[in-house]
């Protein structure tokens, strides 16, 4: 499979999506942009979407325009965002059930750990469930690994 | 008409008498003038008596015939008139009978129409009453249902709130118990850094056991 000119930038954009929440937010922003693609075609996309997307996403679109990955042509823009959506939806997800609400620093830490240890870009689906007390339950590719404290307590009780 | 007939007969009879009297005078003129005068006088007296008798008889006969004819005519006339009257009466009777029939039919129709009208009116009124009653029942039912529904909703909300409150209390107690157990299990209380550390440990263990 030959790598297109836009592929490195698609990879970069997808790497910015760490969690499932990020993915949902990102897809919503793409959906908003798609509604404007065929309107006011004489304007740059960044000018059209500035009032409706986040600052971060606006900067990314500007960068895309600077690198000439997208232009004013609506078909080019539509193709780029279709490819971006496909790339995002193709990323594997890992579900991590934890007993606390994770902060961004912790999310980054986990993301880094996964990239370093597994050499894989994964989207983390954090689920907050206080009932597990501590530790984590990990679900990946249809399997579950329970390393929660409640599980250990149950095992102790059984023994 | 019968009187005219009678007069005509009398006139005819008078003419006959005059003719006979003329004949008698003519025969007397043929005889001698002396004989003629005496005989004529005698003949005239006898003749007159006979003539009177004949006239009386004829008059009686004529009167009788005329009377019979008149009676017949009257009878016929009566019969005719009676027949005519009877026919007219029959016609009138038939006509009145038809009229009565028609009026009766009209009356029956009118009665039937009136009956239908009354029935329709009664049905309409009944329907309106039924509708009105339905509406009233519905209104009462709706009001009652709404009131009951509101009370049920409120009660359910109260129960839910109470349940949530109690479940929260139970959860808190359970978490407290679990915290205590956890503290005893790992020897210290769990803060955020320990939570994070335990998650990393879980990931490392998963990798070590080739889960990841």
GROMACS .gro file of C-alpha atoms in nm, chain A residues 5 33-34 36-49 61-62 64-81:
model
   37
    5UNK     CA    1   0.108   1.273   0.096
   33UNK     CA    2  -1.691   2.077   0.922
   34UNK     CA    3  -1.851   1.841   0.668
   36UNK     CA    4  -1.978   2.354   0.570
   37UNK     CA    5  -1.761   2.199   0.300
   38UNK     CA    6  -1.994   2.283   0.011
   39UNK     CA    7  -2.097   2.626   0.143
   40UNK     CA    8  -1.910   2.953   0.062
   41UNK     CA    9  -1.657   2.765  -0.148
   42UNK     CA   10  -1.459   3.083  -0.224
   43UNK     CA   11  -1.347   3.095   0.143
   44UNK     CA   12  -1.071   2.889   0.303
   45UNK     CA   13  -1.199   2.608   0.525
   46UNK     CA   14  -1.030   2.759   0.832
   47UNK     CA   15  -1.223   3.083   0.780
   48UNK     CA   16  -1.552   2.896   0.750
   49UNK     CA   17  -1.505   2.672   1.054
   61UNK     CA   18  -0.694   2.298   0.987
   62UNK     CA   19  -0.477   2.605   0.936
   64UNK     CA   20  -0.338   2.152   0.684
   65UNK     CA   21  -0.398   2.452   0.460
   66UNK     CA   22  -0.040   2.579   0.506
   67UNK     CA   23   0.095   2.240   0.407
   68UNK     CA   24  -0.145   2.242   0.113
   69UNK     CA   25  -0.303   1.915   0.221
   70UNK     CA   26  -0.640   2.078   0.180
   71UNK     CA   27  -0.740   2.373  -0.038
   72UNK     CA   28  -1.064   2.544  -0.131
   73UNK     CA   29  -1.175   2.253  -0.346
   74UNK     CA   30  -1.471   2.090  -0.161
   75UNK     CA   31  -1.399   1.742  -0.304
   76UNK     CA   32  -1.039   1.751  -0.175
   77UNK     CA   33  -1.158   1.858   0.170
   78UNK     CA   34  -1.427   1.591   0.177
   79UNK     CA   35  -1.180   1.319   0.075
   80UNK     CA   36  -0.931   1.429   0.341
   81UNK     CA   37  -1.191   1.417   0.618
   0.00000   0.00000   0.00000
